[in-house]
């Protein structure tokens, strides 16, 4: 990974520089010299040619190329700025921790504010954090979705004892859309030498009595209870939009969708909340199978991994609701969160 990213600016302040470089032998010769200075700078800093290649291209000696490049820096034709993303990330992390009362904030430096790229970088950061902090006998609760899948893929094996991995919410549906639930559990279990516990249920059912019947099954109850006992929870934010994975699984009626788009800013474990972190649509919440949002507040590590323009309001609401005490996000989202006011 490149930590120091140089940005090179080549500017052409022609009239000023000619007057500054001017010698008794005339302006025309100085213009020609200035052109060579600029061309040498372009080839060296922008095209990555070495000085020998530039000498051949311009028909001059290598020491002359060296002098031209030195002139380019001295006269401000070339301006080099060193940007250290780690320094910016550390500062943003501290500011996030202070503003939202977090145990830990991790800010990934992403080169482009694009969803797939963000998920990849956040997945790597979250996987590294889990690898460094996980210990014997921990219980890790996980959800599903593309962000969690990127975390699972990036996990490295760690030799720990008696670790349990458990699914925190149901993920079965009639839709053909892949939730990656099975793959995520498998990869987490493989990384931490554990046989994962699945929750083979829908995330949301049509009637409360159906949910109650499912929870009464002793096998289901055991998985749900282990999820409550998990000292580590890893989850993301689902945005309230038609393209969101949860909205593609066929759980919602048209009325549900209209209500959520009007009042909710995101979901955690298929439970929707507003920008203040308050649960919206109690009827829908009562039909949701999986961990309650209040349970997340009790975790030793409640790890929210999320970033991107569509998730800013949801992340903000989750942090205001105190559902996470560890945040993994990108530098752009971090800045938006710090600028955002209640």
CSV table of C-alpha atoms in Angstrom, one decimal:
chain,number,residue,atom,x,y,z
A,1,UNK,CA,0.0,0.0,0.0
A,2,UNK,CA,1.3,3.4,-0.9
A,3,UNK,CA,1.2,5.7,2.1
A,4,UNK,CA,2.6,8.9,0.6
A,5,UNK,CA,0.9,10.1,-2.6
A,6,UNK,CA,2.7,12.8,-4.4
A,7,UNK,CA,0.7,15.2,-6.5
A,8,UNK,CA,2.7,17.1,-9.1
A,9,UNK,CA,1.5,20.4,-10.5
A,10,UNK,CA,3.2,21.8,-13.7
A,11,UNK,CA,2.3,25.4,-14.2
A,12,UNK,CA,3.1,27.7,-17.2
A,13,UNK,CA,3.5,31.2,-16.0
A,14,UNK,CA,5.2,32.1,-19.3
A,15,UNK,CA,5.5,35.8,-19.3
A,16,UNK,CA,6.7,36.0,-15.7
A,17,UNK,CA,9.2,33.2,-16.0
A,18,UNK,CA,10.7,34.5,-19.3
A,19,UNK,CA,11.3,37.8,-17.7
A,20,UNK,CA,12.9,36.1,-14.7
A,21,UNK,CA,15.0,33.8,-16.8
A,22,UNK,CA,15.9,36.5,-19.4
A,23,UNK,CA,19.6,37.0,-20.2
A,24,UNK,CA,21.4,39.4,-22.5
A,25,UNK,CA,21.2,37.0,-25.5
A,26,UNK,CA,17.4,37.7,-26.0
A,27,UNK,CA,13.9,36.7,-25.3
A,28,UNK,CA,13.6,34.2,-28.2
A,29,UNK,CA,16.3,32.0,-26.8
A,30,UNK,CA,14.8,32.2,-23.3
A,31,UNK,CA,11.4,31.1,-24.7
A,32,UNK,CA,13.1,28.0,-26.2
A,33,UNK,CA,14.8,27.3,-22.9
A,34,UNK,CA,11.5,27.6,-21.0
A,35,UNK,CA,9.9,25.2,-23.4
A,36,UNK,CA,12.6,22.7,-22.7
A,37,UNK,CA,12.2,23.2,-18.9
A,38,UNK,CA,8.5,22.5,-19.2
A,39,UNK,CA,8.9,19.5,-21.5
A,40,UNK,CA,11.6,18.0,-19.4
A,41,UNK,CA,9.3,18.4,-16.3
A,42,UNK,CA,6.4,16.8,-18.1
A,43,UNK,CA,8.3,13.8,-19.2
A,44,UNK,CA,10.0,13.3,-15.9
A,45,UNK,CA,7.0,13.9,-13.5
A,46,UNK,CA,4.0,13.0,-15.6
A,47,UNK,CA,5.2,10.4,-18.1
A,48,UNK,CA,7.7,8.8,-15.7
A,49,UNK,CA,10.7,8.9,-18.1
A,50,UNK,CA,14.2,8.7,-16.6
A,51,UNK,CA,16.7,11.4,-17.2
A,52,UNK,CA,18.6,9.5,-19.8
A,53,UNK,CA,15.5,8.9,-21.9
A,54,UNK,CA,14.6,12.6,-21.6
A,55,UNK,CA,18.1,13.6,-22.8
A,56,UNK,CA,17.7,11.4,-25.9
A,57,UNK,CA,14.2,12.8,-26.6
A,58,UNK,CA,15.2,16.4,-26.3
A,59,UNK,CA,18.7,16.0,-27.9
A,60,UNK,CA,20.6,17.3,-24.9
A,61,UNK,CA,23.0,15.9,-22.3
A,62,UNK,CA,21.8,14.2,-19.1
A,63,UNK,CA,23.4,16.9,-16.8
A,64,UNK,CA,21.4,19.5,-18.8
A,65,UNK,CA,18.2,17.5,-18.1
A,66,UNK,CA,19.1,17.6,-14.4
A,67,UNK,CA,19.6,21.3,-14.5
A,68,UNK,CA,16.3,21.8,-16.3
A,69,UNK,CA,14.5,19.8,-13.7
A,70,UNK,CA,16.1,21.8,-10.9
A,71,UNK,CA,15.0,25.1,-12.6
A,72,UNK,CA,11.5,23.7,-12.9
A,73,UNK,CA,11.4,23.2,-9.1
A,74,UNK,CA,13.1,26.5,-8.2
A,75,UNK,CA,10.9,28.6,-10.4
A,76,UNK,CA,7.7,27.0,-9.3
A,77,UNK,CA,7.0,25.3,-12.7
A,78,UNK,CA,6.8,22.0,-10.8
A,79,UNK,CA,5.1,22.0,-7.4
A,80,UNK,CA,5.1,18.8,-5.4
A,81,UNK,CA,2.7,18.3,-2.5
A,82,UNK,CA,2.9,15.2,-0.3
A,83,UNK,CA,-0.4,13.9,1.0
A,84,UNK,CA,-0.3,11.4,3.8
A,85,UNK,CA,-3.7,9.6,4.0
A,86,UNK,CA,-2.8,7.9,7.2
A,87,UNK,CA,-2.4,11.2,9.0
A,88,UNK,CA,-5.8,12.4,7.8
A,89,UNK,CA,-7.4,9.1,8.7
A,90,UNK,CA,-6.0,9.2,12.2
A,91,UNK,CA,-7.4,12.7,12.8
A,92,UNK,CA,-10.8,11.7,11.4
A,93,UNK,CA,-10.9,8.6,13.6
A,94,UNK,CA,-10.2,10.7,16.7
A,95,UNK,CA,-12.9,13.2,15.8
A,96,UNK,CA,-15.5,10.5,15.1
A,97,UNK,CA,-14.7,8.9,18.5
A,98,UNK,CA,-15.1,12.2,20.3
A,99,UNK,CA,-18.3,13.2,18.5
A,100,UNK,CA,-20.2,9.9,18.8
A,101,UNK,CA,-18.6,8.5,22.0
A,102,UNK,CA,-17.1,5.5,20.2
A,103,UNK,CA,-14.6,3.0,21.6
A,104,UNK,CA,-12.9,2.9,18.2
A,105,UNK,CA,-13.2,4.5,14.8
A,106,UNK,CA,-11.3,3.2,11.8
A,107,UNK,CA,-11.2,5.3,8.6
A,108,UNK,CA,-10.2,3.6,5.4
A,109,UNK,CA,-8.7,5.8,2.7
A,110,UNK,CA,-10.5,4.9,-0.5
A,111,UNK,CA,-9.4,6.3,-3.9
A,112,UNK,CA,-12.9,6.7,-5.3
A,113,UNK,CA,-16.3,7.3,-3.7
A,114,UNK,CA,-17.9,4.3,-5.4
A,115,UNK,CA,-19.9,1.6,-3.5
A,116,UNK,CA,-18.1,-1.5,-4.7
A,117,UNK,CA,-14.7,0.0,-4.0
A,118,UNK,CA,-15.8,1.3,-0.6
A,119,UNK,CA,-17.0,-2.2,0.4
A,120,UNK,CA,-13.8,-3.8,-0.7
A,121,UNK,CA,-11.6,-1.3,1.3
A,122,UNK,CA,-13.9,-1.4,4.4
A,123,UNK,CA,-14.0,-5.2,4.2
A,124,UNK,CA,-10.2,-5.3,4.4
A,125,UNK,CA,-10.1,-2.9,7.3
A,126,UNK,CA,-12.8,-4.7,9.3
A,127,UNK,CA,-11.3,-8.1,8.7
A,128,UNK,CA,-7.9,-6.8,9.9
A,129,UNK,CA,-9.5,-5.3,13.0
A,130,UNK,CA,-11.3,-8.6,13.8
A,131,UNK,CA,-8.1,-10.6,13.3
A,132,UNK,CA,-6.2,-8.3,15.7
A,133,UNK,CA,-8.8,-8.2,18.4
A,134,UNK,CA,-10.5,-11.6,18.4
A,135,UNK,CA,-9.6,-13.8,21.4
A,136,UNK,CA,-10.3,-17.3,22.7
A,137,UNK,CA,-14.0,-18.0,23.7
A,138,UNK,CA,-15.4,-15.0,21.9
A,139,UNK,CA,-18.8,-15.3,20.4
A,140,UNK,CA,-19.1,-13.5,17.0
A,141,UNK,CA,-22.5,-12.6,15.7
A,142,UNK,CA,-22.8,-11.7,12.0
A,143,UNK,CA,-25.4,-10.6,9.6
A,144,UNK,CA,-25.5,-10.9,5.8
A,145,UNK,CA,-25.2,-8.8,2.7
A,146,UNK,CA,-22.5,-7.7,0.3
A,147,UNK,CA,-20.6,-5.6,2.9
A,148,UNK,CA,-20.3,-8.6,5.3
A,149,UNK,CA,-19.3,-10.8,2.3
A,150,UNK,CA,-16.4,-8.5,1.6
A,151,UNK,CA,-15.3,-8.7,5.3
A,152,UNK,CA,-15.6,-12.5,5.2
A,153,UNK,CA,-13.5,-12.8,2.0
A,154,UNK,CA,-10.8,-10.7,3.5
A,155,UNK,CA,-10.5,-12.6,6.8
A,156,UNK,CA,-7.2,-14.4,7.5
A,157,UNK,CA,-7.1,-17.5,9.6
A,158,UNK,CA,-6.5,-17.0,13.3
A,159,UNK,CA,-5.7,-19.9,15.6
A,160,UNK,CA,-8.1,-19.2,18.5
A,161,UNK,CA,-9.9,-21.7,20.7
A,162,UNK,CA,-13.6,-22.2,21.5
A,163,UNK,CA,-14.8,-19.3,19.3
A,164,UNK,CA,-18.4,-19.4,18.2
A,165,UNK,CA,-19.9,-17.8,15.1
A,166,UNK,CA,-23.6,-17.2,15.0
A,167,UNK,CA,-26.1,-15.7,12.5
A,168,UNK,CA,-27.9,-12.7,14.0
A,169,UNK,CA,-30.9,-12.5,11.7
A,170,UNK,CA,-32.9,-14.6,9.3
A,171,UNK,CA,-32.1,-14.5,5.6
A,172,UNK,CA,-34.4,-17.0,3.9
A,173,UNK,CA,-36.7,-15.7,1.2
A,174,UNK,CA,-38.6,-16.7,-1.9
A,175,UNK,CA,-36.4,-14.4,-4.0
A,176,UNK,CA,-33.5,-15.6,-6.1
A,177,UNK,CA,-31.4,-12.7,-4.9
A,178,UNK,CA,-28.3,-13.9,-3.1
A,179,UNK,CA,-27.9,-12.7,0.5
A,180,UNK,CA,-24.4,-14.4,0.9
A,181,UNK,CA,-25.6,-15.6,4.3
A,182,UNK,CA,-24.2,-19.2,3.9
A,183,UNK,CA,-20.9,-18.0,2.4
A,184,UNK,CA,-20.4,-15.4,5.1
A,185,UNK,CA,-20.9,-17.9,7.9
A,186,UNK,CA,-18.7,-20.5,6.2
A,187,UNK,CA,-15.8,-18.0,5.8
A,188,UNK,CA,-16.1,-16.7,9.3
A,189,UNK,CA,-16.2,-20.2,10.7
A,190,UNK,CA,-13.2,-21.2,8.6
A,191,UNK,CA,-11.1,-18.2,9.7
A,192,UNK,CA,-11.8,-18.8,13.4
A,193,UNK,CA,-11.8,-22.6,13.4
A,194,UNK,CA,-15.5,-22.7,14.3
A,195,UNK,CA,-18.6,-24.5,13.1
A,196,UNK,CA,-21.1,-21.6,12.5
A,197,UNK,CA,-24.6,-21.6,13.8
A,198,UNK,CA,-27.2,-20.8,11.1
A,199,UNK,CA,-30.6,-19.2,11.6
A,200,UNK,CA,-32.6,-20.8,8.8
A,201,UNK,CA,-35.5,-18.4,8.9
A,202,UNK,CA,-36.9,-15.4,7.0
A,203,UNK,CA,-35.8,-12.0,8.2
A,204,UNK,CA,-39.5,-10.9,8.3
A,205,UNK,CA,-42.7,-12.9,8.5
A,206,UNK,CA,-46.3,-11.9,7.7
A,207,UNK,CA,-47.8,-12.4,11.1
A,208,UNK,CA,-46.5,-12.1,14.7
A,209,UNK,CA,-47.9,-15.5,15.6
A,210,UNK,CA,-45.7,-17.1,12.9
A,211,UNK,CA,-42.7,-15.4,14.5
A,212,UNK,CA,-43.7,-16.6,18.0
A,213,UNK,CA,-44.1,-20.2,16.8
A,214,UNK,CA,-40.7,-20.2,15.2
A,215,UNK,CA,-39.0,-18.7,18.3
A,216,UNK,CA,-40.7,-21.4,20.4
A,217,UNK,CA,-38.7,-24.1,18.6
A,218,UNK,CA,-35.9,-25.2,21.0
A,219,UNK,CA,-33.3,-25.3,18.2
A,220,UNK,CA,-34.2,-21.8,16.9
A,221,UNK,CA,-34.3,-20.5,20.5
A,222,UNK,CA,-30.8,-21.8,21.1
A,223,UNK,CA,-29.4,-20.0,18.1
A,224,UNK,CA,-31.2,-16.8,19.1
A,225,UNK,CA,-30.0,-17.0,22.7
A,226,UNK,CA,-26.4,-17.4,21.5
A,227,UNK,CA,-26.8,-14.4,19.3
A,228,UNK,CA,-27.9,-12.4,22.4
A,229,UNK,CA,-24.9,-13.7,24.3
A,230,UNK,CA,-22.4,-12.8,21.6
A,231,UNK,CA,-19.9,-10.3,22.9
A,232,UNK,CA,-19.0,-9.2,19.3
A,233,UNK,CA,-21.5,-8.2,16.6
A,234,UNK,CA,-20.6,-7.3,13.1
A,235,UNK,CA,-23.2,-5.6,10.9
A,236,UNK,CA,-23.8,-2.9,8.3
A,237,UNK,CA,-26.5,-0.4,7.4
A,238,UNK,CA,-29.1,-1.1,4.8
A,239,UNK,CA,-30.1,2.0,2.9
A,240,UNK,CA,-33.8,2.7,2.3
A,241,UNK,CA,-34.0,2.4,-1.5
A,242,UNK,CA,-35.4,-0.1,-4.0
A,243,UNK,CA,-32.0,-1.3,-5.0
A,244,UNK,CA,-31.1,-2.3,-1.5
A,245,UNK,CA,-30.7,-6.1,-1.0
A,246,UNK,CA,-33.4,-6.3,1.7
A,247,UNK,CA,-35.9,-4.6,-0.5
A,248,UNK,CA,-35.3,-7.2,-3.3
A,249,UNK,CA,-36.2,-10.2,-1.1
A,250,UNK,CA,-40.0,-9.8,-1.3
A,251,UNK,CA,-40.6,-9.1,2.4
A,252,UNK,CA,-42.5,-5.8,2.0
A,253,UNK,CA,-45.9,-4.7,0.8
A,254,UNK,CA,-46.2,-1.5,-1.2
A,255,UNK,CA,-47.5,0.2,1.9
A,256,UNK,CA,-44.5,-1.0,3.9
A,257,UNK,CA,-42.2,0.4,1.3
A,258,UNK,CA,-44.0,3.8,1.1
A,259,UNK,CA,-43.9,4.1,4.9
A,260,UNK,CA,-40.2,3.2,5.2
A,261,UNK,CA,-39.2,5.6,2.5
A,262,UNK,CA,-41.1,8.4,4.3
A,263,UNK,CA,-39.8,7.8,7.8
A,264,UNK,CA,-36.7,5.5,7.9
A,265,UNK,CA,-33.1,6.3,7.1
A,266,UNK,CA,-31.7,2.7,7.3
A,267,UNK,CA,-31.9,-0.7,8.9
A,268,UNK,CA,-29.7,-2.8,11.0
A,269,UNK,CA,-30.5,-6.5,11.1
A,270,UNK,CA,-33.7,-5.7,9.1
A,271,UNK,CA,-34.9,-3.3,11.9
A,272,UNK,CA,-35.6,0.2,10.6
A,273,UNK,CA,-34.9,3.4,12.4
A,274,UNK,CA,-35.0,7.2,11.8
A,275,UNK,CA,-32.2,9.7,11.9
A,276,UNK,CA,-32.5,9.9,15.7
A,277,UNK,CA,-32.0,6.2,16.0
A,278,UNK,CA,-35.6,5.5,17.0
A,279,UNK,CA,-37.3,2.4,15.6
A,280,UNK,CA,-40.0,3.1,13.0
A,281,UNK,CA,-43.0,0.9,12.1
A,282,UNK,CA,-43.4,-1.2,15.3
A,283,UNK,CA,-45.7,-3.6,13.4
A,284,UNK,CA,-42.9,-4.5,11.0
A,285,UNK,CA,-40.4,-4.6,13.9
A,286,UNK,CA,-42.5,-7.1,15.8
A,287,UNK,CA,-42.5,-9.4,12.7
A,288,UNK,CA,-38.7,-9.4,12.3
A,289,UNK,CA,-36.7,-12.4,13.3
A,290,UNK,CA,-33.3,-11.9,14.8
A,291,UNK,CA,-31.5,-9.7,17.3
A,292,UNK,CA,-33.2,-6.6,18.7
A,293,UNK,CA,-31.4,-3.3,18.3
A,294,UNK,CA,-31.3,-2.8,22.0
A,295,UNK,CA,-29.2,-5.9,22.4
A,296,UNK,CA,-26.5,-4.3,20.2
A,297,UNK,CA,-26.0,-1.7,22.9
A,298,UNK,CA,-24.9,-4.3,25.4
A,299,UNK,CA,-22.1,-5.8,23.2
A,300,UNK,CA,-18.4,-5.6,24.2
A,301,UNK,CA,-17.8,-4.7,20.5
A,302,UNK,CA,-20.7,-3.7,18.4
A,303,UNK,CA,-19.0,-3.2,15.0
A,304,UNK,CA,-20.7,-1.1,12.3
A,305,UNK,CA,-19.0,-1.4,8.9
A,306,UNK,CA,-20.5,1.0,6.4
A,307,UNK,CA,-19.8,3.8,4.0
A,308,UNK,CA,-21.0,5.6,0.8
A,309,UNK,CA,-23.4,8.4,0.0
A,310,UNK,CA,-26.5,6.3,0.3
A,311,UNK,CA,-25.6,5.2,3.9
A,312,UNK,CA,-24.6,8.5,5.5
A,313,UNK,CA,-28.0,9.2,7.1
A,314,UNK,CA,-28.4,5.6,8.2
A,315,UNK,CA,-24.9,5.5,9.8
A,316,UNK,CA,-25.7,8.8,11.6
A,317,UNK,CA,-29.0,7.4,12.9
A,318,UNK,CA,-27.3,4.3,14.1
A,319,UNK,CA,-24.6,6.2,16.0
A,320,UNK,CA,-27.2,8.6,17.5
A,321,UNK,CA,-29.1,5.5,18.6
A,322,UNK,CA,-25.9,4.1,20.2
A,323,UNK,CA,-26.2,0.8,18.3
A,324,UNK,CA,-22.5,0.7,17.5
A,325,UNK,CA,-19.4,1.4,19.6
A,326,UNK,CA,-16.9,0.6,16.8
A,327,UNK,CA,-17.2,2.2,13.4
A,328,UNK,CA,-15.4,1.2,10.2
A,329,UNK,CA,-16.0,3.7,7.4
A,330,UNK,CA,-14.2,5.7,4.6
A,331,UNK,CA,-12.7,9.2,4.7
A,332,UNK,CA,-15.5,10.8,2.6
A,333,UNK,CA,-18.3,9.4,4.7
A,334,UNK,CA,-16.4,10.3,7.9
A,335,UNK,CA,-16.2,14.0,6.8
A,336,UNK,CA,-19.9,14.0,6.0
A,337,UNK,CA,-20.7,12.5,9.4
A,338,UNK,CA,-18.6,15.1,11.2
A,339,UNK,CA,-20.2,18.0,9.3
A,340,UNK,CA,-23.7,16.6,9.9
A,341,UNK,CA,-25.8,18.3,12.7
A,342,UNK,CA,-28.8,17.0,14.6
